[in-house]
mmCIF file of C-alpha atoms and ligand atoms in Angstrom:
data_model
loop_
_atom_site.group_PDB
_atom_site.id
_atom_site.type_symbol
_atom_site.label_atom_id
_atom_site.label_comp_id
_atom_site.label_asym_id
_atom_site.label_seq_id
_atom_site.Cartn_x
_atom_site.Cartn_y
_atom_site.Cartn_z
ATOM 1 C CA UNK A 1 8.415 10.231 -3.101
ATOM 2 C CA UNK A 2 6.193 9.160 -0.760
ATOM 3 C CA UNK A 3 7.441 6.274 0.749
ATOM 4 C CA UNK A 4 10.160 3.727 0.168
ATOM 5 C CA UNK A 5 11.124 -0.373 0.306
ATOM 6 C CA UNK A 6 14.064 -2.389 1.811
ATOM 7 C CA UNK A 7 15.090 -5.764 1.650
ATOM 8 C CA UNK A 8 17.754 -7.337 3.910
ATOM 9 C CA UNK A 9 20.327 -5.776 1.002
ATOM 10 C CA UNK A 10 19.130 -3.451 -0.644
ATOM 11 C CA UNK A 11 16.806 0.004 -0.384
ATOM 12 C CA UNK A 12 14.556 1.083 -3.090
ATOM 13 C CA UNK A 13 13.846 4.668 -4.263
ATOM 14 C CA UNK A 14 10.608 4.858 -6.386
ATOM 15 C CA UNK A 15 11.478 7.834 -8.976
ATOM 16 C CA UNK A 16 8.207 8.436 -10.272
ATOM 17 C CA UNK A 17 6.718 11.745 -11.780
ATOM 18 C CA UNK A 18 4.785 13.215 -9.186
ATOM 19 C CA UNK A 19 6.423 16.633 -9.381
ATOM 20 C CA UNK A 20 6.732 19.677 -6.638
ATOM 21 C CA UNK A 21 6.749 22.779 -8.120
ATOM 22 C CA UNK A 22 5.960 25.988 -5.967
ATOM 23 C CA UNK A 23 6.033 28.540 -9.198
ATOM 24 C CA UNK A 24 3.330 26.576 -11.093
ATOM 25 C CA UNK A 25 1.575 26.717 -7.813
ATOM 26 C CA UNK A 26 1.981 30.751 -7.285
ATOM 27 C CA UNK A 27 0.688 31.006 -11.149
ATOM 28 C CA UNK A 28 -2.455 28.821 -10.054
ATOM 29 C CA UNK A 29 -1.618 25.154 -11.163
ATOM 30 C CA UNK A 30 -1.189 22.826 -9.207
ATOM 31 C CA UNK A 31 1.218 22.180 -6.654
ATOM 32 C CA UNK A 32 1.596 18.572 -7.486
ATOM 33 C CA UNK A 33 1.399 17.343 -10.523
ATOM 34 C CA UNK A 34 1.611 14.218 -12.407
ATOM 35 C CA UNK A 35 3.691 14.864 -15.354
ATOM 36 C CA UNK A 36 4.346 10.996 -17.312
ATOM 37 C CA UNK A 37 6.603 12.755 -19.807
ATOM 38 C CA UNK A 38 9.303 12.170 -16.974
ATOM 39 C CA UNK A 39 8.778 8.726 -17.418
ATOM 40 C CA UNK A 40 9.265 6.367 -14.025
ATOM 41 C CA UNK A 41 12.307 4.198 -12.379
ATOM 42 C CA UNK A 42 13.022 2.780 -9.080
ATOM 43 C CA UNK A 43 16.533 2.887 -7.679
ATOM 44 C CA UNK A 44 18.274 -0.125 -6.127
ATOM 45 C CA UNK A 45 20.889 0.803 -3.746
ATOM 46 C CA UNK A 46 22.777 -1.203 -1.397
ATOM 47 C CA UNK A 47 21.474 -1.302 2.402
ATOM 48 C CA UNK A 48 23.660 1.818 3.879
ATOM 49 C CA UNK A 49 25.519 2.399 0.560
ATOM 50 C CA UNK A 50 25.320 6.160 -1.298
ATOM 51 C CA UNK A 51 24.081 7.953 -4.476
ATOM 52 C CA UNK A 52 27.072 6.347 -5.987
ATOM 53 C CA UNK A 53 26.077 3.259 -5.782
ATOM 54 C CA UNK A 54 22.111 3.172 -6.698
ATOM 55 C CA UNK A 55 20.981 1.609 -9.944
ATOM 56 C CA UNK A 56 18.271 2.990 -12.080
ATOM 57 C CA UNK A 57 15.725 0.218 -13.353
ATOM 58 C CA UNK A 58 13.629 2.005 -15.804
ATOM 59 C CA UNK A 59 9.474 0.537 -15.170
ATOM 60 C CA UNK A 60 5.998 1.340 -16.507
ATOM 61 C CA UNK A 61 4.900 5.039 -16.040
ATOM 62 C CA UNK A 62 3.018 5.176 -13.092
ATOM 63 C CA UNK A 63 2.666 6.146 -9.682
ATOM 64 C CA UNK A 64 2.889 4.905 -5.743
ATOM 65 C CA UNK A 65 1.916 5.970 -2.517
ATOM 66 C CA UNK A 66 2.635 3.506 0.002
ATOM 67 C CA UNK A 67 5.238 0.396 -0.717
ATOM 68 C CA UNK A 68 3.882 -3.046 0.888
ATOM 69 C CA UNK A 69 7.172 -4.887 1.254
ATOM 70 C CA UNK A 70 9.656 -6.154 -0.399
ATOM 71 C CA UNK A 71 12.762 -8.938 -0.435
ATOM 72 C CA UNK A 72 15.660 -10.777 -1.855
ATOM 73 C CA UNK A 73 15.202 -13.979 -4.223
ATOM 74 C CA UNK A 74 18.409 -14.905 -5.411
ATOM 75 C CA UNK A 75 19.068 -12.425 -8.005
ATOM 76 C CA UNK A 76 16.226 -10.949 -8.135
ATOM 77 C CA UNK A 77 14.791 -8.122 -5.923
ATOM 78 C CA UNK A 78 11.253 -7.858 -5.328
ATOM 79 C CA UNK A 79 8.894 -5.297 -4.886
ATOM 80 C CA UNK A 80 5.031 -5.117 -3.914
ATOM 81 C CA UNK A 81 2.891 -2.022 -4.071
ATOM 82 C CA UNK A 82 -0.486 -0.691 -4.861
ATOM 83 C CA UNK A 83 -0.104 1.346 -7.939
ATOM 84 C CA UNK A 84 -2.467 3.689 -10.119
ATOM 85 C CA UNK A 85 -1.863 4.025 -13.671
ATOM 86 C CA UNK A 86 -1.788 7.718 -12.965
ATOM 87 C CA UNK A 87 -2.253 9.844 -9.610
ATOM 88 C CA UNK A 88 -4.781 10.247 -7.040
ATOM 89 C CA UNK A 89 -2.608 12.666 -5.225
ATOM 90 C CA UNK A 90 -1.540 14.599 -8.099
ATOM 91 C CA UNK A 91 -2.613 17.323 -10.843
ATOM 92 C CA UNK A 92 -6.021 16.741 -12.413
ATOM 93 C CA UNK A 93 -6.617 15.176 -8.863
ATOM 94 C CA UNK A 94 -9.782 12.943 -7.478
ATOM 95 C CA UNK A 95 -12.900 13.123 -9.358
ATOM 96 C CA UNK A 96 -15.745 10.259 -9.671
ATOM 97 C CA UNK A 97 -14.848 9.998 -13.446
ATOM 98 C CA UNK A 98 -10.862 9.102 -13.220
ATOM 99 C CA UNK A 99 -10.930 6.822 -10.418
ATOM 100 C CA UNK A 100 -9.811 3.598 -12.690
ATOM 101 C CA UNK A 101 -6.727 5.966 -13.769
ATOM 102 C CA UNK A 102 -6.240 7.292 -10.126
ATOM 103 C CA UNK A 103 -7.030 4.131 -7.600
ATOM 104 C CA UNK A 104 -4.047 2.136 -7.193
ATOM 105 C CA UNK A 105 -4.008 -1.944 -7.777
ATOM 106 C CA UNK A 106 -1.586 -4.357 -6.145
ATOM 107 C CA UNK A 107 1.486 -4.777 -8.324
ATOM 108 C CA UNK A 108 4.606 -6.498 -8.435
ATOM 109 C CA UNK A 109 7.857 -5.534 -9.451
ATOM 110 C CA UNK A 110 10.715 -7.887 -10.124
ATOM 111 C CA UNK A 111 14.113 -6.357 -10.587
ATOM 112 C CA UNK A 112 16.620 -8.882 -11.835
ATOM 113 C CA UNK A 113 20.065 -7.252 -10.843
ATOM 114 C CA UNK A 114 22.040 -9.960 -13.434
ATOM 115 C CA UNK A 115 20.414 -9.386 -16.608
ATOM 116 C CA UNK A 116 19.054 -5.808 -15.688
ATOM 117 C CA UNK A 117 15.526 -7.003 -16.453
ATOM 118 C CA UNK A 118 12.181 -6.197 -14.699
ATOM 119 C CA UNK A 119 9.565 -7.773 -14.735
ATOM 120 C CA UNK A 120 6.246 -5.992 -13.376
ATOM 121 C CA UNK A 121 2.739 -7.596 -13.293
ATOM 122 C CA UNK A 122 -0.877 -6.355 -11.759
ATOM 123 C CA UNK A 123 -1.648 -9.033 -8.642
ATOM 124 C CA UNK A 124 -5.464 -8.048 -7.639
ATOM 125 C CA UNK A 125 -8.393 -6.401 -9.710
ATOM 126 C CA UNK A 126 -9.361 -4.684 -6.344
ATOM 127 C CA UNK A 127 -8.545 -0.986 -5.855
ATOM 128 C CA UNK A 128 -6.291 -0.166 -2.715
ATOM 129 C CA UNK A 129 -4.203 1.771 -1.170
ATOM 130 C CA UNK A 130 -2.235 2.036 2.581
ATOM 131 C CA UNK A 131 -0.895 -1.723 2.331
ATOM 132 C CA UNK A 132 0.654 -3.705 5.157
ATOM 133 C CA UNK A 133 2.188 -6.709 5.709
ATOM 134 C CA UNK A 134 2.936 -8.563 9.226
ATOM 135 C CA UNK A 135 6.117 -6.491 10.076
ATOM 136 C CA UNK A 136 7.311 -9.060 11.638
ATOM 137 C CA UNK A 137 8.332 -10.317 8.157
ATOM 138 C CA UNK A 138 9.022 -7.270 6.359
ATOM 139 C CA UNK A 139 12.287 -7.252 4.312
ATOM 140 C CA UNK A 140 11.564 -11.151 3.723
ATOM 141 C CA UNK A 141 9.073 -12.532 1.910
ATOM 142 C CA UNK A 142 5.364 -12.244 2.878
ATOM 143 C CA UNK A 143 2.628 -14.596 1.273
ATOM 144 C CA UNK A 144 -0.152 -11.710 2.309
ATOM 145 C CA UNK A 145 -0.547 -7.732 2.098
ATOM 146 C CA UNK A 146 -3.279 -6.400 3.513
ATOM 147 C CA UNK A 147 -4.739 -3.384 1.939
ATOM 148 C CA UNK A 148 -7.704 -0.478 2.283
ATOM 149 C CA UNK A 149 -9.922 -1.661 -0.130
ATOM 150 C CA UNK A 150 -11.244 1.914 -1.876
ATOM 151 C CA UNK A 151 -14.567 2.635 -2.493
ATOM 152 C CA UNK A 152 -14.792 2.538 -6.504
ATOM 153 C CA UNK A 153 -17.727 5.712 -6.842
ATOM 154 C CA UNK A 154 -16.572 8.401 -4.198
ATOM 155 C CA UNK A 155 -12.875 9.508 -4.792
ATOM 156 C CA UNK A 156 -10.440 8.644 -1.850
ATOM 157 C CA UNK A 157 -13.041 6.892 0.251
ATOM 158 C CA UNK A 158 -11.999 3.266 1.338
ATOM 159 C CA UNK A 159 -14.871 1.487 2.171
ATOM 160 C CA UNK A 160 -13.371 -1.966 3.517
ATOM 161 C CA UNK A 161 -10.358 -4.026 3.609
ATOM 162 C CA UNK A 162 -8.179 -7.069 1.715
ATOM 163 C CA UNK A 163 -6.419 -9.395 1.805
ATOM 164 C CA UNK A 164 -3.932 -10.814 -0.916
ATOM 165 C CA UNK A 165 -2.356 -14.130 -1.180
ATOM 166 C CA UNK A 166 0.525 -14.756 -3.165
ATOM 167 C CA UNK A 167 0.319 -18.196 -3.198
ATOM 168 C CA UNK A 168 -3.052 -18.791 -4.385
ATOM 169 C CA UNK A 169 -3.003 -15.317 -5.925
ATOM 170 C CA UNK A 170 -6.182 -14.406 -4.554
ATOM 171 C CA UNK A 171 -8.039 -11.403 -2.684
ATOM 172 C CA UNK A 172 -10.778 -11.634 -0.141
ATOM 173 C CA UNK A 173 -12.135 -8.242 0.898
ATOM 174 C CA UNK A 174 -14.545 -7.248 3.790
ATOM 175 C CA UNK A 175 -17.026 -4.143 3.665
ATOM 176 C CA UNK A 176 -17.725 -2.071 6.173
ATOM 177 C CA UNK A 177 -21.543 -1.607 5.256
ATOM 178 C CA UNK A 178 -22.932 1.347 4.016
ATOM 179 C CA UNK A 179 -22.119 4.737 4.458
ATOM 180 C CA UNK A 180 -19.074 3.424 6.680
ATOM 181 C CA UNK A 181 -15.388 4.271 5.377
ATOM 182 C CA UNK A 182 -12.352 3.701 6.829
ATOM 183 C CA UNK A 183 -8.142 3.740 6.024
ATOM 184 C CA UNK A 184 -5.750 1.510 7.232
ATOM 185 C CA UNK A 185 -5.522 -1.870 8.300
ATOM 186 C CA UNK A 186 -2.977 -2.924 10.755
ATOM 187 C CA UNK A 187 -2.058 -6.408 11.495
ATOM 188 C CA UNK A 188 -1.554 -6.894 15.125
ATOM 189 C CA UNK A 189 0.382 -10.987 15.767
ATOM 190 C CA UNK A 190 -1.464 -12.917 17.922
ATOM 191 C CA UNK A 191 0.739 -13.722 21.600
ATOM 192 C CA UNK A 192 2.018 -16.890 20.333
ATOM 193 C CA UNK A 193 1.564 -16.923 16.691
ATOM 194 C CA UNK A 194 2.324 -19.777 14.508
ATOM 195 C CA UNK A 195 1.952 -18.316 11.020
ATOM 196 C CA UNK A 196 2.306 -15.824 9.165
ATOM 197 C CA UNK A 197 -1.156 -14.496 9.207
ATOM 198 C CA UNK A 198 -1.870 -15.831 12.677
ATOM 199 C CA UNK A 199 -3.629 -12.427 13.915
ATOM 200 C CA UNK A 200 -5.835 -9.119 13.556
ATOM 201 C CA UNK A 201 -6.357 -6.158 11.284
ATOM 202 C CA UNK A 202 -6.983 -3.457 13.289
ATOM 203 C CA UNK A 203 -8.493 -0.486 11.518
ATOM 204 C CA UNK A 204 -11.350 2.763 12.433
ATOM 205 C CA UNK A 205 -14.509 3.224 10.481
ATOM 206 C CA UNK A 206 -16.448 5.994 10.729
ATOM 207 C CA UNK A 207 -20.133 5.759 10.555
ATOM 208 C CA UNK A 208 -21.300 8.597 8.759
ATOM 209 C CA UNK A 209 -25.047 8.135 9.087
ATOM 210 C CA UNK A 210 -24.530 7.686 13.427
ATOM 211 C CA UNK A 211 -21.622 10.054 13.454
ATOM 212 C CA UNK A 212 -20.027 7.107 14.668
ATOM 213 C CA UNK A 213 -16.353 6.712 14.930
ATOM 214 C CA UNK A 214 -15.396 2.515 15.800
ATOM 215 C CA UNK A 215 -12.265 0.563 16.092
ATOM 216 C CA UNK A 216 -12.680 -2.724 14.424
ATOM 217 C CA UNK A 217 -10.489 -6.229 14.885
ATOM 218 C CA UNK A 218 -11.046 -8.963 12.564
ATOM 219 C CA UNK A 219 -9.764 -12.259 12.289
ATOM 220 C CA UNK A 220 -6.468 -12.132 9.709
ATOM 221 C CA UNK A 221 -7.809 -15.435 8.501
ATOM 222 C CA UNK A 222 -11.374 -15.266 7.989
ATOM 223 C CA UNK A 223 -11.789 -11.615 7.297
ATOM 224 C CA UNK A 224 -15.280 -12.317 5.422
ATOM 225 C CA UNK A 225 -16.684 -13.433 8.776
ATOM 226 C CA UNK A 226 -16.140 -9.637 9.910
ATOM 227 C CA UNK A 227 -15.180 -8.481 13.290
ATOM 228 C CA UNK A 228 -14.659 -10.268 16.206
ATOM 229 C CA UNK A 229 -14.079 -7.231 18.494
ATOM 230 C CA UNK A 230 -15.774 -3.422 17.139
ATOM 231 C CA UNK A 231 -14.400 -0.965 20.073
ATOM 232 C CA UNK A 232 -17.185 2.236 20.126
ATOM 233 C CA UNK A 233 -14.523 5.250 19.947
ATOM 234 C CA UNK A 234 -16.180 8.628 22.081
ATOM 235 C CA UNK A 235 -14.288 11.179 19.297
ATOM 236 C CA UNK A 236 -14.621 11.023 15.494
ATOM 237 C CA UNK A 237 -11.464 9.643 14.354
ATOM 238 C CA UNK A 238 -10.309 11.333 10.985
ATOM 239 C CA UNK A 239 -10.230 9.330 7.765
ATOM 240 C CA UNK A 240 -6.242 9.121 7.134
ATOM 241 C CA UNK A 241 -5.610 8.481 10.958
ATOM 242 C CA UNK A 242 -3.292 5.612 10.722
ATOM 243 C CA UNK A 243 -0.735 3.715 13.148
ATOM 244 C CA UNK A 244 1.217 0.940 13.661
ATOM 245 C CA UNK A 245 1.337 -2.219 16.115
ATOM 246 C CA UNK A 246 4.510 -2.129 18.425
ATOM 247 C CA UNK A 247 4.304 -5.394 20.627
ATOM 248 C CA UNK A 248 6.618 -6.199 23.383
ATOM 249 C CA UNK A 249 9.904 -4.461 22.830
HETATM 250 FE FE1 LIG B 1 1.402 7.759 4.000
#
């Protein structure tokens, strides 16, 4: 597990088969592997409760990097993540002719803790990975997750970023250009903000014809109009570099 989810009552364990095992590795397999016979569940546990008191939801066989957010809705506890139908860390591993197995999609999962039923849907066609919401509403509900948008040829390579609406259940991407991949998006609240996406996405490309690493800030609400700021960085910054926006403690 590579990550994890919280709401204001509950924390969520994603129990899915990506397994560790150092023998296979020593007799040449792989280290990680992806093994769907295991099956896949997420555990609901009460904020600061113990093993003793997690429930097991069994879900679709699949797997999860990186959690976007999730929240409380009456009895229901919900969870958003980009998902791939298999691994793109794990076993067989990245090639160019798995990536629709491998590349994760936006998903929803909705745990109803009265009547033990889940209810899990795809939310966006685009591939992605490394979503965020504005932390500033994490643990509540968030109308929009903003993703890396992967590049659907050349395996791990993100080559923009998205933007999902719940409300109108929608995605609007922006490229980078050509030959320009980056990771993560982080939105940054503007001073003041009035809504919820009321900021930036801050994120580093890296020009691989220039050998060109650049810091880009886009508009959270128009991000097909591209960047409003691009910051020329004097050191390549590696793809996988990622961070976070702390503003005034
Ligand atoms: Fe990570």
């Amino acid at each position: 597990m590579h990550d994890f989810a919280v709401t204001e009552k509950y924390s969520l364990f994603l129990d899915f088969p990506i397994t560790l095992d150092i023998e296979r590795a020593i007799a040449g397999g792989p280290a990680l592997d992806f093994e769907p016979e295991h099956g896949a569940r997420i555990g609901v546990m009460p904020r600061f409760g113990s093993d003793q008191d997690v429930r097991w939801f069994d879900v679709a066989t699949g797997s999860v990097v990186h959690t976007a957010n999730a929240w409380d809705d009456g009895d229901d506890v919900v969870l958003q993540a980009s998902r791939s139908k298999t691994s793109d860390i794990a076993g067989a591993g990245l090639n160019a002719e798995n990536l629709e197995d491998t590349q994760g999609q936006l998903y929803e999962w909705r745990i109803n803790l009265a009547t033990g039923v889940v209810t899990e849907r795809t939310l966006s066609d685009v591939r992605c990975d490394f979503t965020r919401v504005n932390d500033a509403h994490a643990c509540h509900p968030t109308r929009y997750v903003y993703a890396a948008a992967f590049n659907t040829d050349r395996p791990f390579s993100f080559d923009g970023v998205m933007k999902f609406d719940n409300e109108t259940q929608t995605t609007t991407t922006f490229h980078y250009g050509a030959n320009r991949f980056g990771g993560e998006a982080v939105f940054a609240p503007k001073v003041g903000a009035k809504t919820e996406d009321d900021g930036y996405l801050v994120c580093f490309v890296q020009d691989e014809a220039a050998q060109q690493s650049e810091c880009l800030i886009l508009d959270a609400q128009d991000l097909a109009a591209g960047p409003v700021a691009t910051v020329m960085v004097p050191y390549r910054v590696p793809y996988g570099f990622h961070a976070t926006w702390v503003g005034d403690l």
